[in-house]
Amino acid sequence: MSKCNSSRPANVLSLKQKKQTGNRISMVTCYDAWSAKILNESPVDCILVGDSLAVVMHGFESTVHATVEMMTLHTAAVARGAPDKFIVADMPFLTCSRGIDVAMDAVRSLMQAGANAVKIEGADHQLPVIKQIVEAGVPVMGHLGLTPQSIHNLGGHRVQGRDEASTQKILEDAVKLEEAGCFAIVLECVPNKLGDCLTRRVQMPTIGIGAGPYTDGQVLVLHDLLGTDPGFSPKFLRRYANVHDVISHAMDTYHNDVTDQSFPSLEETYG
Ligand code: KIV
């Protein structure tokens, strides 16, 4: 039973309604069952099983290493931990570039694992694929700005939409994504003016990460906002905890207690 999750779970309609009524949407990544259980008890609106799990959970350098199998396994774990949350799962690298059958197989795998929607980066050759996925009854969230699956083409993790041409492309792409049927869009690492302009331009909710305060919602990587890696501090990140130090301190104390034989005490053993 969820403790404080008294409101109904979000869905594509309630998220749209939040935009219409000016209520912000909170979204956070999650990759496993134990943290999903905690999020299930929180008021957070939706969970993203992001392909960032390739980096955060598996230690790869970029999200291009995420596979359908990895995404499916993590989505299933999150769905078991957070049955009351709206779960969006990332379509991994190249799944929308190798034909509709490959895309649909990935969609089926993620949805059957417990996702309520899929997220797709880009708005070029992805558009017809997005249309077909939406027509098949699956909600699609778009993703523009810094699209990490294309970092090699973008020249690294850099702010997008800094010049007129790329600003226009992002705005036009957002309109195309909406026309293709996307119910919402993630906007990553763009100037806050573009976040504002795009949010006014489309009816679908915009969810920003490093896109300023004017988008309809915000998303952060759970591990980043919890402060698991003190060395990672991009400008847009606000840390809400210092989990790195909490874990380090717990491990030091546990190790000391074991080595000085103060753990376990007799009270912590079976008679
Ligand atoms: O994979 C991910 O975590 C994401 C967020 C950064 C939006 O796509």
Coordinates of C-alpha atoms and ligand atoms in Angstrom, one line a residue:
M1 CA 0.0 0.0 0.0
S2 CA 1.3 3.4 -0.9
K3 CA 1.7 5.8 2.1
C4 CA 1.2 9.3 0.7
N5 CA 0.2 8.6 -2.8
S6 CA -3.4 9.5 -2.2
S7 CA -3.9 11.2 -5.6
R8 CA -4.7 9.2 -8.7
P9 CA -1.7 8.2 -10.9
A10 CA -0.9 10.6 -13.7
N11 CA -1.8 9.7 -17.3
V12 CA -1.5 11.5 -20.6
L13 CA -4.7 13.4 -20.0
S14 CA -3.9 14.5 -16.5
L15 CA -0.4 15.7 -17.6
K16 CA -2.0 17.7 -20.4
Q17 CA -4.4 19.2 -17.9
K18 CA -1.6 20.2 -15.7
K19 CA -0.2 22.3 -18.5
Q20 CA -3.6 23.8 -19.2
T21 CA -4.1 24.7 -15.5
G22 CA -0.5 26.0 -15.0
N23 CA 0.5 23.2 -12.6
R24 CA 4.0 22.0 -13.0
I25 CA 4.9 18.3 -13.7
S26 CA 7.6 16.6 -11.7
M27 CA 9.5 13.7 -13.3
V28 CA 12.5 11.8 -12.2
T29 CA 14.5 8.9 -13.5
C30 CA 14.5 5.5 -11.8
Y31 CA 16.1 2.2 -12.8
D32 CA 15.4 -0.3 -10.0
A33 CA 12.7 -1.7 -7.7
W34 CA 14.0 -0.4 -4.4
S35 CA 14.1 3.2 -5.4
A36 CA 10.9 2.8 -7.4
K37 CA 9.2 1.7 -4.1
I38 CA 10.3 5.0 -2.5
L39 CA 9.1 7.0 -5.5
N40 CA 5.8 5.2 -5.4
E41 CA 5.2 6.7 -2.0
S42 CA 6.2 10.2 -3.1
P43 CA 4.1 12.8 -4.8
V44 CA 6.3 12.8 -7.9
D45 CA 4.1 12.7 -11.1
C46 CA 6.0 10.4 -13.4
I47 CA 9.0 8.2 -13.6
L48 CA 11.4 7.9 -16.5
V49 CA 13.3 4.7 -17.0
G50 CA 16.0 6.6 -19.0
D51 CA 18.6 5.1 -21.1
S52 CA 21.0 7.1 -18.9
L53 CA 20.9 3.8 -16.9
A54 CA 23.6 2.6 -19.3
V55 CA 25.9 5.2 -17.7
V56 CA 24.5 5.4 -14.1
M57 CA 23.9 1.7 -13.5
H58 CA 26.2 0.0 -15.9
G59 CA 29.2 2.3 -16.0
F60 CA 29.3 2.9 -19.8
E61 CA 30.5 6.2 -21.2
S62 CA 27.3 7.1 -23.0
T63 CA 23.7 6.0 -23.5
V64 CA 24.5 4.4 -26.9
H65 CA 25.2 1.3 -24.9
A66 CA 21.7 0.8 -23.7
T67 CA 19.9 -2.1 -25.3
V68 CA 16.3 -3.2 -25.5
E69 CA 17.1 -6.1 -23.1
M70 CA 18.6 -3.7 -20.5
M71 CA 15.7 -1.2 -20.8
T72 CA 13.2 -4.0 -20.5
L73 CA 14.8 -5.5 -17.4
H74 CA 15.0 -2.2 -15.6
T75 CA 11.5 -1.1 -16.7
A76 CA 10.1 -4.3 -15.3
A77 CA 11.9 -3.8 -12.0
V78 CA 10.6 -0.2 -11.8
A79 CA 7.1 -1.2 -12.6
R80 CA 7.1 -3.8 -9.8
G81 CA 8.3 -1.2 -7.4
A82 CA 6.1 1.7 -8.5
P83 CA 2.7 0.2 -9.6
D84 CA 1.0 3.6 -9.0
K85 CA 3.2 5.7 -11.1
F86 CA 3.1 6.8 -14.8
I87 CA 6.2 5.2 -16.2
V88 CA 7.9 6.3 -19.4
A89 CA 10.7 4.1 -20.9
D90 CA 13.4 5.3 -23.3
M91 CA 13.6 3.6 -26.7
P92 CA 17.3 2.8 -26.9
F93 CA 19.8 3.8 -29.5
L94 CA 18.9 2.9 -33.1
T95 CA 15.6 1.2 -32.3
C96 CA 13.8 3.9 -34.4
S97 CA 16.4 3.8 -37.2
R98 CA 16.2 0.2 -38.3
G99 CA 12.7 -0.1 -39.6
I100 CA 9.3 -0.2 -38.1
D101 CA 9.5 -3.9 -37.1
V102 CA 12.5 -3.3 -34.9
A103 CA 10.8 -0.2 -33.4
M104 CA 7.6 -2.1 -32.7
D105 CA 9.4 -5.0 -31.1
A106 CA 11.1 -2.6 -28.8
V107 CA 7.8 -0.9 -28.0
R108 CA 6.2 -4.2 -27.2
S109 CA 9.0 -5.3 -25.0
L110 CA 9.0 -2.0 -23.0
M111 CA 5.2 -1.9 -22.7
Q112 CA 4.8 -5.5 -21.7
A113 CA 7.5 -4.9 -19.0
G114 CA 5.2 -2.3 -17.5
A115 CA 5.9 1.1 -19.2
N116 CA 2.9 3.4 -19.8
A117 CA 4.6 5.3 -22.6
V118 CA 7.9 5.4 -24.5
K119 CA 10.3 8.3 -25.1
I120 CA 12.0 8.8 -28.5
E121 CA 14.9 11.2 -29.2
G122 CA 14.9 13.3 -32.4
A123 CA 12.4 14.4 -35.0
D124 CA 13.8 13.5 -38.4
H125 CA 13.4 9.9 -39.6
Q126 CA 11.8 9.2 -36.3
L127 CA 8.6 11.0 -37.3
P128 CA 6.9 8.3 -39.3
V129 CA 7.9 5.7 -36.7
I130 CA 6.4 7.9 -33.9
K131 CA 3.1 8.2 -35.9
Q132 CA 2.8 4.5 -36.3
I133 CA 3.6 3.8 -32.6
V134 CA 0.9 6.4 -31.6
E135 CA -1.5 4.9 -34.1
A136 CA -0.9 1.5 -32.4
G137 CA -2.1 3.0 -29.2
V138 CA 1.1 3.7 -27.4
P139 CA 1.8 7.2 -26.0
V140 CA 5.1 8.7 -27.2
M141 CA 7.1 11.4 -25.4
G142 CA 9.5 13.3 -27.7
H143 CA 13.0 14.5 -26.8
L144 CA 14.7 17.5 -28.3
G145 CA 17.7 19.8 -27.6
L146 CA 20.6 17.8 -26.4
T147 CA 19.8 14.3 -27.4
P148 CA 22.4 12.1 -25.7
Q149 CA 22.1 9.3 -28.2
S150 CA 23.6 11.7 -30.8
I151 CA 26.4 13.2 -28.8
H152 CA 29.0 12.0 -31.2
N153 CA 27.2 14.0 -33.9
L154 CA 26.7 17.0 -31.6
G155 CA 30.3 17.1 -30.6
G156 CA 29.7 16.3 -27.0
H157 CA 27.3 17.3 -24.2
R158 CA 26.7 20.9 -25.1
V159 CA 23.9 23.4 -24.9
Q160 CA 21.7 23.3 -28.0
G161 CA 19.7 26.1 -29.7
R162 CA 22.3 28.8 -29.1
D163 CA 22.0 30.2 -32.7
E164 CA 19.1 31.2 -34.8
A165 CA 19.2 28.2 -37.2
S166 CA 19.3 25.6 -34.4
T167 CA 16.7 27.5 -32.4
Q168 CA 14.3 27.4 -35.4
K169 CA 15.0 23.8 -36.0
I170 CA 14.2 22.8 -32.4
L171 CA 10.9 24.9 -32.5
E172 CA 9.9 23.4 -35.9
D173 CA 10.8 19.9 -34.7
A174 CA 8.6 20.3 -31.6
V175 CA 5.6 21.3 -33.8
K176 CA 6.3 18.2 -36.0
L177 CA 6.4 16.0 -33.0
E178 CA 3.1 17.3 -31.7
E179 CA 1.6 16.8 -35.2
A180 CA 3.0 13.2 -35.2
G181 CA 1.0 12.6 -32.0
C182 CA 3.5 13.0 -29.1
F183 CA 1.7 13.7 -25.8
A184 CA 4.7 15.5 -24.2
I185 CA 8.2 16.4 -24.9
V186 CA 11.5 16.5 -23.0
L187 CA 13.7 19.5 -23.7
E188 CA 17.3 19.1 -22.7
C189 CA 20.0 21.7 -22.3
V190 CA 18.7 24.7 -24.2
P191 CA 18.7 28.4 -23.3
N192 CA 15.7 29.3 -21.0
K193 CA 14.3 31.7 -23.6
L194 CA 13.9 28.8 -26.0
G195 CA 12.3 26.7 -23.3
D196 CA 9.8 29.5 -22.8
C197 CA 9.1 30.0 -26.5
L198 CA 8.7 26.3 -27.2
T199 CA 6.4 25.8 -24.2
R200 CA 4.1 28.5 -25.5
R201 CA 4.3 27.2 -29.1
V202 CA 2.9 23.7 -28.4
Q203 CA -0.2 22.4 -26.6
M204 CA 1.6 19.3 -25.3
P205 CA 3.5 19.6 -21.9
T206 CA 7.2 20.4 -22.1
I207 CA 9.4 18.8 -19.5
G208 CA 12.8 20.4 -19.1
I209 CA 16.2 19.4 -17.9
G210 CA 18.6 22.3 -18.1
A211 CA 16.0 24.2 -20.1
G212 CA 15.1 26.8 -17.6
P213 CA 12.1 27.6 -15.3
Y214 CA 9.4 28.2 -18.0
T215 CA 8.8 24.6 -19.2
D216 CA 5.7 22.8 -17.9
G217 CA 7.7 20.4 -15.9
Q218 CA 11.2 19.4 -14.8
V219 CA 13.0 16.1 -15.0
L220 CA 16.3 15.2 -13.2
V221 CA 18.3 12.0 -13.0
L222 CA 17.5 10.6 -9.5
H223 CA 21.1 9.8 -8.7
D224 CA 22.2 13.4 -9.6
L225 CA 19.6 15.1 -7.4
L226 CA 20.4 12.7 -4.6
G227 CA 24.1 13.6 -4.9
T228 CA 25.7 10.2 -5.5
D229 CA 28.5 11.6 -7.6
P230 CA 30.2 14.7 -6.1
G231 CA 32.2 15.2 -9.3
F232 CA 29.1 15.7 -11.4
S233 CA 27.8 19.2 -11.1
P234 CA 26.4 20.7 -14.3
K235 CA 24.9 24.2 -14.0
F236 CA 21.3 23.0 -14.1
L237 CA 21.6 20.5 -11.3
R238 CA 20.2 21.1 -7.9
R239 CA 21.2 18.5 -5.2
Y240 CA 18.6 17.6 -2.7
A241 CA 20.7 15.2 -0.6
N242 CA 24.3 14.1 -0.3
V243 CA 23.9 10.3 -0.7
H244 CA 27.6 9.9 -1.5
D245 CA 28.6 11.0 2.0
V246 CA 25.7 9.2 3.6
I247 CA 26.9 5.9 2.0
S248 CA 30.6 6.5 2.7
H249 CA 29.9 7.3 6.3
A250 CA 27.7 4.2 6.7
M251 CA 30.4 2.0 5.1
D252 CA 33.2 3.4 7.4
T253 CA 31.1 2.9 10.5
Y254 CA 30.0 -0.6 9.4
H255 CA 33.6 -1.6 8.7
N256 CA 34.8 -0.3 12.0
D257 CA 32.0 -2.0 13.9
V258 CA 32.9 -5.3 12.3
T259 CA 36.6 -5.0 12.8
D260 CA 36.4 -3.8 16.4
Q261 CA 33.8 -6.6 17.0
S262 CA 31.0 -4.2 18.3
F263 CA 28.8 -5.6 15.5
P264 CA 26.9 -7.8 16.0
S265 CA 26.0 -7.4 19.6
L266 CA 24.3 -10.3 21.4
E267 CA 21.0 -8.5 21.0
E268 CA 21.5 -8.8 17.2
T269 CA 22.0 -12.5 17.3
Y270 CA 19.7 -15.6 17.8
G271 CA 19.8 -17.2 21.2
Ligands
KIV1 O1 17.9 9.0 -20.1 C1 17.6 10.0 -19.4 O2 17.9 10.0 -18.2 C2 17.0 11.1 -20.0 C3 16.8 12.4 -19.2 C4 18.1 13.1 -19.1 C5 15.7 13.2 -19.7 O3 16.6 11.1 -21.1

